[in-house]
Amino acid sequence: MISDQAKKEIDFWVTKYPEGRQSSAVMQALTIVQNENGGSLTGELIQEVADHLQMPTISVQEVATFYENYNHKPVGKHIIRFCHNISCMLNGSDELISYLEEKLEVKTGEVSKDGLVSVKKVECLGACVGGPMCQIGDQYHEHLTPSKLDNILDNLK
Amino acid sequence: MNEVCFKNLDKKNPASFATYESTGGYKVWRKILNGELTPEDILAELKASGLRGRGGAGFPTGLKWSFMPRNQEGQKYVVCNSDEGEPGTCHDRDILRYNPHSVIEGMAIAGYVMNATVGYNYIRGEFMEPYYRFEEALKDAYDAGLLGKDIQGSKVSFDLYTHLGAGAYICGEETALLESLEGKKGQPRFKPPFPANVGLYGKPTTINNTETFANVPEILTRGGKWFADLGVENSGGTKCFSVTGNVKNPANFEVPMGTPFSKLLELAGGLKEGRTLKAVIPGGSSTPLLTADTAMNMTMDYDSIANAGSMLGAGSVIIMDDTTCMVKTLTRLAHFYYDESCGQCTPCREGTGWLYRVLQRILDGNGKNEDLDLLISVGEKISGNTICALGDAAATPVESFIRHFRHEFEYYIKHGRSIVESEGQLIKEEAIV
């Protein structure tokens, strides 16, 4: 169920677009609903977003499955999105991702046993001068090293 | 250095409204509100400035704006493309973080010139810090009475909103961006019709990149000629470059067009000790790779880079030293395009998969002698046969990597391992410092 608070947030986004163009808010609506649901979407939530924005369910489903940032399986409390594209790779992202996988005993694309983190390999996040880098929540972590990663992981609760 | 888009970078609060105003910000916009500048004046200055689209295509901005049917009745739109995602590129992020008001003012001016009263800034969904920074700036501009309807009784109206993406490289293509803004999958549209005639919600729309808009206020403050003279012929002004990869200090630099590549490399601290330059991608992963000698002889402007055999693109300079395995690097790029193809056109959807899988096969030690010809052939079949440029962008690195470093690919196929590793230059231990 989408909460009233989430509906209010979605309705704020709807005001940015012309009347009758509320479907422009669908991407943000899905993001809001996903955040509220612990980081992933369900068929039920997609249906509710469609109803709320008066869109055909299939149109919302299309958007939900096209964009990278929507998850359709449960994820960890925190998602570590690690860039593995060229600039980060040239600065050792592969080695750091392996380090992370070993330390957390988790493979990319999976959730750690305690449910605290998911690790995802992602394409360029647009912070190439700070590579190797990753995103956790809203925050970018740049110029990463094993010890910096240790610190970041220690602070995740 | 840092004369236009990054000019406030060394100030205490570079992104604040006060800083922007104290360095001449919103002067042009206030002139417009006072009725002291006509759209024709502005277009003339822009054309004189030589400003070309900074997103990659390099189309003259003044000309693009003049295509809009400004006297046509009905709603028109201005859209800013802040969906920065070309591998190796991250200077728009810094413009949004450190000079958001220049983008707001640039978009407002564009709206006035093209008689478009509504604008959207499409920011990629991962850029949350830039998004918050931009929203804060937007609020300050509204609070100062500089945006809205019939602003300060001027009869000029401009409302500006931010839109957030959700992770799709293809949305940096302007018509895919419009589809996305309408709440659909980001799949590029056929052109024509061009967005200037049929754009957002079917209305005339002009889309420019973040850096393009950020240049506009300063051009109109100091004059088109001033801007043009900063650069070289055919490449007016300055350009923000992201210098990344195997350099000591990867960073963003705004330098005059025509700056020697060697100078830019020096600004980024040069190569690490004991390393030599192997290859350079000058404009982001979609532009052809150049060898060290060619790169060292070029200057950073549209014509010189084109003469060298590549493109200025988005100004994303990726440096590779002698420890770089070209097979591994190209495979990573091929994976990127495979992952990001929107799936609409068969040659791209299927072809990018073929490119990636064949390269991965070589990387896994299972390459066949005919694989290089196969890769080239697949690339040729994608190029020119798709709605948008992503297909060509996927084929470009494949062709240029193999053309310049064919022996590395052949070695890998023959021996099942990298020529770089066998020369004992693997960076594994050093990479983690």
PDB file of C-alpha atoms in Angstrom, chain A:
ATOM      1  CA  MET A   1       0.000   0.000   0.000  1.00  0.00           C
ATOM      2  CA  ILE A   2       1.226   3.448  -0.863  1.00  0.00           C
ATOM      3  CA  SER A   3       1.090   5.704   2.176  1.00  0.00           C
ATOM      4  CA  ASP A   4      -0.735   9.031   2.197  1.00  0.00           C
ATOM      5  CA  GLN A   5       2.611  10.751   2.668  1.00  0.00           C
ATOM      6  CA  ALA A   6       3.996   9.113  -0.478  1.00  0.00           C
ATOM      7  CA  LYS A   7       0.836  10.049  -2.390  1.00  0.00           C
ATOM      8  CA  LYS A   8       1.322  13.639  -1.269  1.00  0.00           C
ATOM      9  CA  GLU A   9       4.897  13.587  -2.539  1.00  0.00           C
ATOM     10  CA  ILE A  10       3.798  12.122  -5.862  1.00  0.00           C
ATOM     11  CA  ASP A  11       1.101  14.781  -6.174  1.00  0.00           C
ATOM     12  CA  PHE A  12       3.733  17.472  -5.662  1.00  0.00           C
ATOM     13  CA  TRP A  13       5.618  16.122  -8.691  1.00  0.00           C
ATOM     14  CA  VAL A  14       2.386  16.057 -10.705  1.00  0.00           C
ATOM     15  CA  THR A  15       2.070  19.839 -10.228  1.00  0.00           C
ATOM     16  CA  LYS A  16       5.277  20.346 -12.263  1.00  0.00           C
ATOM     17  CA  TYR A  17       3.657  19.165 -15.478  1.00  0.00           C
ATOM     18  CA  PRO A  18       0.753  20.524 -17.542  1.00  0.00           C
ATOM     19  CA  GLU A  19      -2.780  19.414 -16.734  1.00  0.00           C
ATOM     20  CA  GLY A  20      -3.501  15.954 -18.045  1.00  0.00           C
ATOM     21  CA  ARG A  21       0.233  15.148 -18.232  1.00  0.00           C
ATOM     22  CA  GLN A  22       0.466  13.521 -14.806  1.00  0.00           C
ATOM     23  CA  SER A  23       2.156  10.494 -16.384  1.00  0.00           C
ATOM     24  CA  SER A  24       5.327  12.634 -16.502  1.00  0.00           C
ATOM     25  CA  ALA A  25       5.501  12.062 -12.749  1.00  0.00           C
ATOM     26  CA  VAL A  26       5.579   8.273 -13.089  1.00  0.00           C
ATOM     27  CA  MET A  27       9.361   7.880 -12.768  1.00  0.00           C
ATOM     28  CA  GLN A  28       9.479   9.860  -9.578  1.00  0.00           C
ATOM     29  CA  ALA A  29       6.339   8.150  -8.310  1.00  0.00           C
ATOM     30  CA  LEU A  30       8.010   4.771  -8.725  1.00  0.00           C
ATOM     31  CA  THR A  31      11.133   6.044  -6.987  1.00  0.00           C
ATOM     32  CA  ILE A  32       9.114   7.355  -4.038  1.00  0.00           C
ATOM     33  CA  VAL A  33       7.109   4.145  -3.733  1.00  0.00           C
ATOM     34  CA  GLN A  34      10.226   1.999  -4.064  1.00  0.00           C
ATOM     35  CA  ASN A  35      12.013   3.935  -1.327  1.00  0.00           C
ATOM     36  CA  GLU A  36       9.020   3.512   0.948  1.00  0.00           C
ATOM     37  CA  ASN A  37       8.986  -0.228   0.275  1.00  0.00           C
ATOM     38  CA  GLY A  38      12.574  -0.816   1.369  1.00  0.00           C
ATOM     39  CA  GLY A  39      14.175  -0.427  -2.044  1.00  0.00           C
ATOM     40  CA  SER A  40      12.151  -2.592  -4.413  1.00  0.00           C
ATOM     41  CA  LEU A  41       8.872  -2.609  -6.315  1.00  0.00           C
ATOM     42  CA  THR A  42       6.077  -5.176  -6.446  1.00  0.00           C
ATOM     43  CA  GLY A  43       3.345  -5.781  -9.008  1.00  0.00           C
ATOM     44  CA  GLU A  44       0.841  -4.474  -6.494  1.00  0.00           C
ATOM     45  CA  LEU A  45       2.730  -1.203  -6.044  1.00  0.00           C
ATOM     46  CA  ILE A  46       3.050  -0.751  -9.802  1.00  0.00           C
ATOM     47  CA  GLN A  47      -0.723  -1.228 -10.053  1.00  0.00           C
ATOM     48  CA  GLU A  48      -1.301   1.345  -7.323  1.00  0.00           C
ATOM     49  CA  VAL A  49       0.961   3.885  -9.040  1.00  0.00           C
ATOM     50  CA  ALA A  50      -0.974   3.285 -12.272  1.00  0.00           C
ATOM     51  CA  ASP A  51      -4.281   3.830 -10.489  1.00  0.00           C
ATOM     52  CA  HIS A  52      -3.041   6.927  -8.722  1.00  0.00           C
ATOM     53  CA  LEU A  53      -1.738   8.530 -11.920  1.00  0.00           C
ATOM     54  CA  GLN A  54      -4.636   7.218 -14.019  1.00  0.00           C
ATOM     55  CA  MET A  55      -2.269   5.408 -16.345  1.00  0.00           C
ATOM     56  CA  PRO A  56      -2.602   1.988 -17.989  1.00  0.00           C
ATOM     57  CA  THR A  57      -0.814  -0.555 -15.788  1.00  0.00           C
ATOM     58  CA  ILE A  58       1.293  -1.757 -18.717  1.00  0.00           C
ATOM     59  CA  SER A  59       2.675   1.767 -19.253  1.00  0.00           C
ATOM     60  CA  VAL A  60       3.865   1.911 -15.660  1.00  0.00           C
ATOM     61  CA  GLN A  61       5.210  -1.636 -15.929  1.00  0.00           C
ATOM     62  CA  GLU A  62       7.194  -0.614 -19.022  1.00  0.00           C
ATOM     63  CA  VAL A  63       8.797   2.292 -17.207  1.00  0.00           C
ATOM     64  CA  ALA A  64       9.463   0.196 -14.099  1.00  0.00           C
ATOM     65  CA  THR A  65      11.333  -2.424 -16.133  1.00  0.00           C
ATOM     66  CA  PHE A  66      13.159  -0.075 -18.528  1.00  0.00           C
ATOM     67  CA  TYR A  67      15.127   2.016 -16.062  1.00  0.00           C
ATOM     68  CA  GLU A  68      18.073   0.641 -14.131  1.00  0.00           C
ATOM     69  CA  ASN A  69      17.231   2.141 -10.753  1.00  0.00           C
ATOM     70  CA  TYR A  70      14.053   0.151 -10.119  1.00  0.00           C
ATOM     71  CA  ASN A  71      14.433  -3.173  -8.380  1.00  0.00           C
ATOM     72  CA  HIS A  72      12.007  -6.033  -8.719  1.00  0.00           C
ATOM     73  CA  LYS A  73      13.464  -8.314  -6.082  1.00  0.00           C
ATOM     74  CA  PRO A  74      14.045  -7.495  -2.418  1.00  0.00           C
ATOM     75  CA  VAL A  75      17.351  -5.715  -1.822  1.00  0.00           C
ATOM     76  CA  GLY A  76      19.553  -5.049   1.176  1.00  0.00           C
ATOM     77  CA  LYS A  77      18.846  -2.149   3.468  1.00  0.00           C
ATOM     78  CA  HIS A  78      21.652  -0.319   1.676  1.00  0.00           C
ATOM     79  CA  ILE A  79      22.539  -0.764  -1.982  1.00  0.00           C
ATOM     80  CA  ILE A  80      26.175  -0.249  -2.863  1.00  0.00           C
ATOM     81  CA  ARG A  81      26.194   0.727  -6.514  1.00  0.00           C
ATOM     82  CA  PHE A  82      29.742   0.329  -7.732  1.00  0.00           C
ATOM     83  CA  CYS A  83      30.817   1.884 -11.032  1.00  0.00           C
ATOM     84  CA  HIS A  84      32.879  -0.475 -13.178  1.00  0.00           C
ATOM     85  CA  ASN A  85      33.061   1.639 -16.326  1.00  0.00           C
ATOM     86  CA  ILE A  86      36.232   2.731 -18.088  1.00  0.00           C
ATOM     87  CA  SER A  87      37.569   5.599 -15.941  1.00  0.00           C
ATOM     88  CA  CYS A  88      36.915   3.750 -12.692  1.00  0.00           C
ATOM     89  CA  MET A  89      38.266   0.506 -14.165  1.00  0.00           C
ATOM     90  CA  LEU A  90      41.517   2.212 -15.146  1.00  0.00           C
ATOM     91  CA  ASN A  91      41.847   3.199 -11.503  1.00  0.00           C
ATOM     92  CA  GLY A  92      41.224  -0.203  -9.991  1.00  0.00           C
ATOM     93  CA  SER A  93      37.443  -0.584  -9.570  1.00  0.00           C
ATOM     94  CA  ASP A  94      37.548  -4.315 -10.424  1.00  0.00           C
ATOM     95  CA  GLU A  95      40.007  -5.027  -7.637  1.00  0.00           C
ATOM     96  CA  LEU A  96      37.890  -3.024  -5.183  1.00  0.00           C
ATOM     97  CA  ILE A  97      34.696  -4.798  -6.188  1.00  0.00           C
ATOM     98  CA  SER A  98      36.435  -8.147  -5.570  1.00  0.00           C
ATOM     99  CA  TYR A  99      37.616  -6.847  -2.209  1.00  0.00           C
ATOM    100  CA  LEU A 100      34.058  -5.851  -1.344  1.00  0.00           C
ATOM    101  CA  GLU A 101      32.635  -9.201  -2.428  1.00  0.00           C
ATOM    102  CA  GLU A 102      35.132 -11.082  -0.298  1.00  0.00           C
ATOM    103  CA  LYS A 103      34.705  -8.887   2.725  1.00  0.00           C
ATOM    104  CA  LEU A 104      30.914  -9.015   2.652  1.00  0.00           C
ATOM    105  CA  GLU A 105      30.804 -12.616   1.428  1.00  0.00           C
ATOM    106  CA  VAL A 106      28.375 -11.525  -1.220  1.00  0.00           C
ATOM    107  CA  LYS A 107      28.443 -11.542  -5.008  1.00  0.00           C
ATOM    108  CA  THR A 108      27.421  -8.540  -7.072  1.00  0.00           C
ATOM    109  CA  GLY A 109      23.692  -8.647  -7.635  1.00  0.00           C
ATOM    110  CA  GLU A 110      23.089 -10.383  -4.304  1.00  0.00           C
ATOM    111  CA  VAL A 111      22.073  -9.404  -0.780  1.00  0.00           C
ATOM    112  CA  SER A 112      24.344 -10.020   2.212  1.00  0.00           C
ATOM    113  CA  LYS A 113      23.213 -12.727   4.638  1.00  0.00           C
ATOM    114  CA  ASP A 114      22.274 -10.213   7.312  1.00  0.00           C
ATOM    115  CA  GLY A 115      20.192  -8.294   4.760  1.00  0.00           C
ATOM    116  CA  LEU A 116      22.188  -5.121   5.383  1.00  0.00           C
ATOM    117  CA  VAL A 117      23.684  -4.568   1.938  1.00  0.00           C
ATOM    118  CA  SER A 118      23.281  -5.403  -1.733  1.00  0.00           C
ATOM    119  CA  VAL A 119      26.173  -4.909  -4.106  1.00  0.00           C
ATOM    120  CA  LYS A 120      25.497  -3.901  -7.693  1.00  0.00           C
ATOM    121  CA  LYS A 121      27.942  -3.276 -10.516  1.00  0.00           C
ATOM    122  CA  VAL A 122      26.632  -0.296 -12.450  1.00  0.00           C
ATOM    123  CA  GLU A 123      27.592   1.713 -15.509  1.00  0.00           C
ATOM    124  CA  CYS A 124      29.095   5.192 -15.397  1.00  0.00           C
ATOM    125  CA  LEU A 125      27.669   7.288 -12.543  1.00  0.00           C
ATOM    126  CA  GLY A 126      29.169  10.528 -13.834  1.00  0.00           C
ATOM    127  CA  ALA A 127      31.857  11.038 -11.207  1.00  0.00           C
ATOM    128  CA  CYS A 128      34.781   9.819 -13.312  1.00  0.00           C
ATOM    129  CA  VAL A 129      37.350  12.206 -11.843  1.00  0.00           C
ATOM    130  CA  GLY A 130      36.644  10.595  -8.454  1.00  0.00           C
ATOM    131  CA  GLY A 131      37.038   6.995  -9.553  1.00  0.00           C
ATOM    132  CA  PRO A 132      36.969   4.380  -8.271  1.00  0.00           C
ATOM    133  CA  MET A 133      33.641   5.368  -6.796  1.00  0.00           C
ATOM    134  CA  CYS A 134      30.317   4.027  -5.600  1.00  0.00           C
ATOM    135  CA  GLN A 135      26.907   5.309  -4.617  1.00  0.00           C
ATOM    136  CA  ILE A 136      25.136   4.410  -1.383  1.00  0.00           C
ATOM    137  CA  GLY A 137      21.732   6.027  -0.951  1.00  0.00           C
ATOM    138  CA  ASP A 138      21.919   9.611  -2.170  1.00  0.00           C
ATOM    139  CA  GLN A 139      25.638   9.833  -1.537  1.00  0.00           C
ATOM    140  CA  TYR A 140      28.637   9.379  -3.802  1.00  0.00           C
ATOM    141  CA  HIS A 141      31.852   8.006  -2.288  1.00  0.00           C
ATOM    142  CA  GLU A 142      34.869   8.847  -4.415  1.00  0.00           C
ATOM    143  CA  HIS A 143      38.606   8.063  -4.621  1.00  0.00           C
ATOM    144  CA  LEU A 144      37.912   4.786  -2.874  1.00  0.00           C
ATOM    145  CA  THR A 145      40.565   2.556  -1.346  1.00  0.00           C
ATOM    146  CA  PRO A 146      40.141  -0.637   0.704  1.00  0.00           C
ATOM    147  CA  SER A 147      40.510   1.281   3.975  1.00  0.00           C
ATOM    148  CA  LYS A 148      38.031   3.943   2.892  1.00  0.00           C
ATOM    149  CA  LEU A 149      35.594   1.197   1.984  1.00  0.00           C
ATOM    150  CA  ASP A 150      36.143  -0.418   5.395  1.00  0.00           C
ATOM    151  CA  ASN A 151      35.213   2.854   7.060  1.00  0.00           C
ATOM    152  CA  ILE A 152      32.112   3.299   4.957  1.00  0.00           C
ATOM    153  CA  LEU A 153      30.960  -0.262   5.633  1.00  0.00           C
ATOM    154  CA  ASP A 154      31.591   0.103   9.368  1.00  0.00           C
ATOM    155  CA  ASN A 155      29.240   3.052   9.424  1.00  0.00           C
ATOM    156  CA  LEU A 156      26.375   1.294   7.672  1.00  0.00           C
ATOM    157  CA  LYS A 157      23.737   0.205  10.132  1.00  0.00           C
TER     158      LYS A 157
END
